[in-house]
Structure formats: C-alpha cells, structure tokens
C-alpha cells in the first residue's frame, strides 16, 4: 500500500487556561485516535506557544480527507501545509496520534534545533518538523 506523509502547522485557538486547554487537547486526541485507527493513519501532534504542528501518514485518500476535516476545525486557524509526499515507511507506526511538546525534555529538544524561545514552526520546513516530532515521539516511546 502507498503511504503518504502530510505535515502542517497552524495557529491554535485553544485557551491557555489549564482546564480548557486539557479538555480541548483530550477531545482532539480522543477523536483523532478513533478516526485514525479506522483510517489506517498514524502520526503525531505537537502543541507549543500557541501553535499546533502535526504529521499525518497513511493512504493518500484518507490523509486528504482527514486534512480536509482538520482545516475546517475552528479550534485553530492559518493552517499552513508544508508537505504531502509518498514515503517508503511510516515514522510513527505505533501512534494513532502521538502528542508531544509540553515536557522539560521537549523544551531542551527545541533549543537543540535553535528554537530556544520555544517552538516556532514558521522557522522550520516540513522535513524538520517531521524529524522533530519523530524524535520526540520516539523518546516518549522509549520512556515506557
Ligand atoms: P464529529 O466528532 O462528529 O464532529 C463534527 C463537527 O464538530 C466537526 O466539524 C468538528 O470539527 C466539530 N467539533 C467537534 N468537537 C468540537 C469542539 N470541541 N470544538 C469545536 N468544534 C468541534 N481528526 C482526526 O480524525 N484525525 C486527526 O489526526 C486530527 N487531528 C487534529 C488536529 C488538530 C490540531 C485539530 C484542531 C483537530 C484535529 N482533528 C483530527 C479533529 C478534526 O478537526 C475533526 O474535528 C474530526 O476529524 C471530526 O470527526 P468526525 O467527522 O467524527 O465528526
């Protein structure tokens, strides 16, 4: 089966108030994980400093349909597509939707790629975002 990888970032509209933030992220992740298992999609979502960045990988028609829904979602705006390319293998085979970006270790990882003041996706290309999310997710996986 041909697998495609899509990378985008967006401006998030989720309140930074702790309770509403947690509810919104929990909602997004719960819905994503159900839909993505159904659609054979894997990937990871990053939240930091008012932005989302996400990698979706799976069959082209499913990735495109999911991205269509995501673009309509009012919990974020200014969705910028950075890449949609065929890939030989998945980078997130064990994640219906991983979530990264809030731990101290992740902050150190941002600094390592020159983002010392936090994650600013407009300064990264699609491949850099993909590698960053892949590495953060892998660290999370290895910590279990
Ligand atoms: P339903 O859950 O029935 O939702 C119907 C409509 O209500 C949709 O238009 C939805 O956008 C809207 N909606 C639902 N809950 C809320 C809410 N709390 N606030 C505002 N609007 C709401 N979906 C995936 O399937 N896979 C993903 O990987 C994925 N990643 C996402 C990443 C981000 C950053 C965001 C913001 C959303 C993401 N979503 C993802 C959710 C996606 O935007 C749709 O909400 C979801 O796919 C709709 O699922 P559904 O068709 O089962 O509709």
Short mmCIF file of C-alpha atoms and ligand atoms in Angstrom, two decimals:
data_model
loop_
_atom_site.label_atom_id
_atom_site.label_comp_id
_atom_site.label_asym_id
_atom_site.label_seq_id
_atom_site.Cartn_x
_atom_site.Cartn_y
_atom_site.Cartn_z
CA UNK A 1 0.00 0.00 0.00
CA UNK A 2 1.29 3.51 -0.85
CA UNK A 3 1.81 5.65 2.22
CA UNK A 4 1.83 9.46 2.12
CA UNK A 5 3.09 11.85 4.76
CA UNK A 6 1.46 15.24 5.32
CA UNK A 7 2.96 17.97 7.52
CA UNK A 8 1.30 21.24 8.52
CA UNK A 9 1.29 23.82 11.28
CA UNK A 10 -1.44 26.18 12.46
CA UNK A 11 -2.28 28.87 14.99
CA UNK A 12 -4.22 27.35 17.84
CA UNK A 13 -7.30 28.99 19.35
CA UNK A 14 -7.38 26.85 22.45
CA UNK A 15 -7.40 28.91 25.63
CA UNK A 16 -4.15 28.66 27.58
CA UNK A 17 -6.22 28.33 30.77
CA UNK A 18 -5.12 24.93 32.11
CA UNK A 19 -8.55 23.30 32.40
CA UNK A 20 -9.87 24.31 28.98
CA UNK A 21 -6.55 23.51 27.37
CA UNK A 22 -6.56 19.98 28.78
CA UNK A 23 -10.17 19.39 27.79
CA UNK A 24 -9.58 20.64 24.24
CA UNK A 25 -6.43 18.58 23.74
CA UNK A 26 -8.06 15.49 25.26
CA UNK A 27 -11.05 15.93 22.90
CA UNK A 28 -8.84 16.32 19.83
CA UNK A 29 -6.67 13.33 20.74
CA UNK A 30 -9.60 11.05 21.61
CA UNK A 31 -11.41 11.79 18.35
CA UNK A 32 -8.16 11.56 16.34
CA UNK A 33 -7.23 8.19 17.78
CA UNK A 34 -10.63 6.64 16.99
CA UNK A 35 -10.80 8.08 13.45
CA UNK A 36 -7.15 7.40 12.65
CA UNK A 37 -7.27 3.73 13.66
CA UNK A 38 -10.33 3.38 11.38
CA UNK A 39 -8.48 5.16 8.52
CA UNK A 40 -5.09 3.46 8.96
CA UNK A 41 -3.49 6.82 9.78
CA UNK A 42 -0.57 7.29 12.16
CA UNK A 43 1.26 10.43 13.24
CA UNK A 44 1.92 12.95 15.97
CA UNK A 45 0.59 16.29 17.14
CA UNK A 46 2.67 18.98 18.78
CA UNK A 47 1.31 21.88 20.81
CA UNK A 48 3.51 24.72 21.95
CA UNK A 49 3.46 28.52 22.22
CA UNK A 50 0.10 28.97 20.59
CA UNK A 51 0.77 26.65 17.65
CA UNK A 52 -0.08 23.17 16.52
CA UNK A 53 2.15 21.15 14.21
CA UNK A 54 1.08 17.75 13.00
CA UNK A 55 2.30 14.86 10.88
CA UNK A 56 -0.26 12.50 9.33
CA UNK A 57 0.78 9.38 7.45
CA UNK A 58 -1.40 6.83 5.69
CA UNK A 59 -3.23 6.11 2.41
CA UNK A 60 -3.50 9.28 0.29
CA UNK A 61 -7.31 9.43 0.16
CA UNK A 62 -7.60 9.01 3.95
CA UNK A 63 -4.87 11.55 4.70
CA UNK A 64 -6.52 14.08 2.38
CA UNK A 65 -9.99 13.52 3.85
CA UNK A 66 -8.63 13.90 7.40
CA UNK A 67 -6.77 17.07 6.49
CA UNK A 68 -9.97 18.48 4.92
CA UNK A 69 -11.78 17.99 8.24
CA UNK A 70 -8.86 19.39 10.23
CA UNK A 71 -8.78 22.55 8.10
CA UNK A 72 -12.46 23.20 8.88
CA UNK A 73 -11.88 22.93 12.62
CA UNK A 74 -12.45 26.19 14.49
CA UNK A 75 -10.09 25.26 17.29
CA UNK A 76 -7.26 26.55 15.10
CA UNK A 77 -6.64 28.74 12.01
CA UNK A 78 -3.99 29.77 9.46
CA UNK A 79 -3.34 26.13 8.59
CA UNK A 80 -0.11 26.04 6.53
CA UNK A 81 0.58 22.89 4.53
CA UNK A 82 4.32 22.19 4.42
CA UNK A 83 4.38 18.91 2.53
CA UNK A 84 2.45 15.94 1.18
CA UNK A 85 4.78 13.27 -0.21
CA UNK A 86 4.92 9.50 -0.74
CA UNK A 87 7.19 7.73 1.77
CA UNK A 88 8.70 4.24 1.88
CA UNK A 89 7.79 3.65 5.51
CA UNK A 90 5.93 5.18 8.44
CA UNK A 91 7.81 7.20 11.06
CA UNK A 92 5.05 6.72 13.69
CA UNK A 93 3.98 3.08 13.22
CA UNK A 94 2.85 2.71 16.84
CA UNK A 95 0.98 6.01 17.20
CA UNK A 96 -2.60 6.57 16.03
CA UNK A 97 -1.79 10.11 17.21
CA UNK A 98 1.16 10.81 19.49
CA UNK A 99 1.21 14.05 21.47
CA UNK A 100 4.33 15.99 22.39
CA UNK A 101 5.51 19.43 23.33
CA UNK A 102 4.99 20.24 26.96
CA UNK A 103 7.70 18.47 28.94
CA UNK A 104 11.06 19.93 30.02
CA UNK A 105 12.81 17.36 27.84
CA UNK A 106 10.90 18.64 24.81
CA UNK A 107 11.93 22.23 25.63
CA UNK A 108 15.55 21.05 25.55
CA UNK A 109 14.96 19.44 22.18
CA UNK A 110 13.57 22.72 20.77
CA UNK A 111 16.68 24.51 22.00
CA UNK A 112 18.84 21.89 20.26
CA UNK A 113 17.35 22.86 16.88
CA UNK A 114 17.81 26.58 17.54
CA UNK A 115 14.34 27.26 18.94
CA UNK A 116 15.49 28.37 22.36
CA UNK A 117 12.44 30.57 22.96
CA UNK A 118 10.10 27.67 22.24
CA UNK A 119 8.57 26.06 19.17
CA UNK A 120 8.06 28.47 16.27
CA UNK A 121 7.04 26.30 13.29
CA UNK A 122 7.27 29.17 10.82
CA UNK A 123 11.05 28.86 11.16
CA UNK A 124 11.09 25.17 10.18
CA UNK A 125 10.38 23.30 6.95
CA UNK A 126 8.21 20.18 6.72
CA UNK A 127 11.12 17.75 6.99
CA UNK A 128 12.49 19.50 10.10
CA UNK A 129 9.06 19.34 11.76
CA UNK A 130 8.73 15.68 10.79
CA UNK A 131 12.16 14.83 12.28
CA UNK A 132 11.46 16.84 15.46
CA UNK A 133 8.12 15.11 16.06
CA UNK A 134 9.57 11.71 15.20
CA UNK A 135 12.45 12.15 17.68
CA UNK A 136 10.19 13.46 20.45
CA UNK A 137 7.72 10.62 19.93
CA UNK A 138 10.50 8.04 19.89
CA UNK A 139 11.85 9.37 23.21
CA UNK A 140 8.35 9.13 24.65
CA UNK A 141 8.03 5.54 23.37
CA UNK A 142 11.41 4.54 24.84
CA UNK A 143 10.47 6.00 28.24
CA UNK A 144 7.70 3.42 28.80
P1 LIG B 1 -17.62 14.84 14.88
O1 LIG B 1 -16.74 14.49 16.00
O2 LIG B 1 -18.99 14.32 14.85
O3 LIG B 1 -17.59 16.45 14.79
C1 LIG B 1 -18.48 17.16 13.93
C2 LIG B 1 -18.03 18.60 13.79
O4 LIG B 1 -17.89 19.28 15.05
C3 LIG B 1 -16.67 18.73 13.11
O5 LIG B 1 -16.76 19.76 12.16
C4 LIG B 1 -15.72 19.14 14.23
O6 LIG B 1 -14.64 19.92 13.69
C5 LIG B 1 -16.61 19.90 15.18
N1 LIG B 1 -16.19 19.77 16.60
C6 LIG B 1 -16.24 18.64 17.32
N2 LIG B 1 -15.88 18.89 18.59
C7 LIG B 1 -15.56 20.21 18.65
C8 LIG B 1 -15.12 21.07 19.69
N3 LIG B 1 -14.91 20.62 20.93
N4 LIG B 1 -14.90 22.38 19.40
C9 LIG B 1 -15.11 22.83 18.14
N5 LIG B 1 -15.54 22.07 17.12
C10 LIG B 1 -15.76 20.77 17.37
N6 LIG B 1 -9.31 14.41 13.48
C11 LIG B 1 -8.93 13.21 13.02
O7 LIG B 1 -9.77 12.40 12.62
N7 LIG B 1 -7.60 12.88 12.97
C12 LIG B 1 -6.61 13.72 13.36
O8 LIG B 1 -5.41 13.36 13.32
C13 LIG B 1 -6.99 15.01 13.84
N8 LIG B 1 -6.07 15.92 14.24
C14 LIG B 1 -6.47 17.17 14.65
C15 LIG B 1 -5.51 18.13 14.99
C16 LIG B 1 -5.91 19.41 15.37
C17 LIG B 1 -4.85 20.44 15.71
C18 LIG B 1 -7.28 19.74 15.45
C19 LIG B 1 -7.69 21.12 15.89
C20 LIG B 1 -8.23 18.79 15.13
C21 LIG B 1 -7.86 17.51 14.73
N9 LIG B 1 -8.79 16.53 14.40
C22 LIG B 1 -8.39 15.31 13.90
C23 LIG B 1 -10.23 16.77 14.57
C24 LIG B 1 -10.86 17.18 13.25
O9 LIG B 1 -10.64 18.55 13.02
C25 LIG B 1 -12.36 16.91 13.30
O10 LIG B 1 -12.91 17.56 14.42
C26 LIG B 1 -12.69 15.44 13.39
O11 LIG B 1 -11.91 14.69 12.49
C27 LIG B 1 -14.19 15.30 13.08
O12 LIG B 1 -14.52 13.98 13.36
P2 LIG B 1 -15.97 13.42 12.93
O13 LIG B 1 -16.07 13.52 11.44
O14 LIG B 1 -16.06 12.08 13.53
O15 LIG B 1 -17.01 14.49 13.43
#
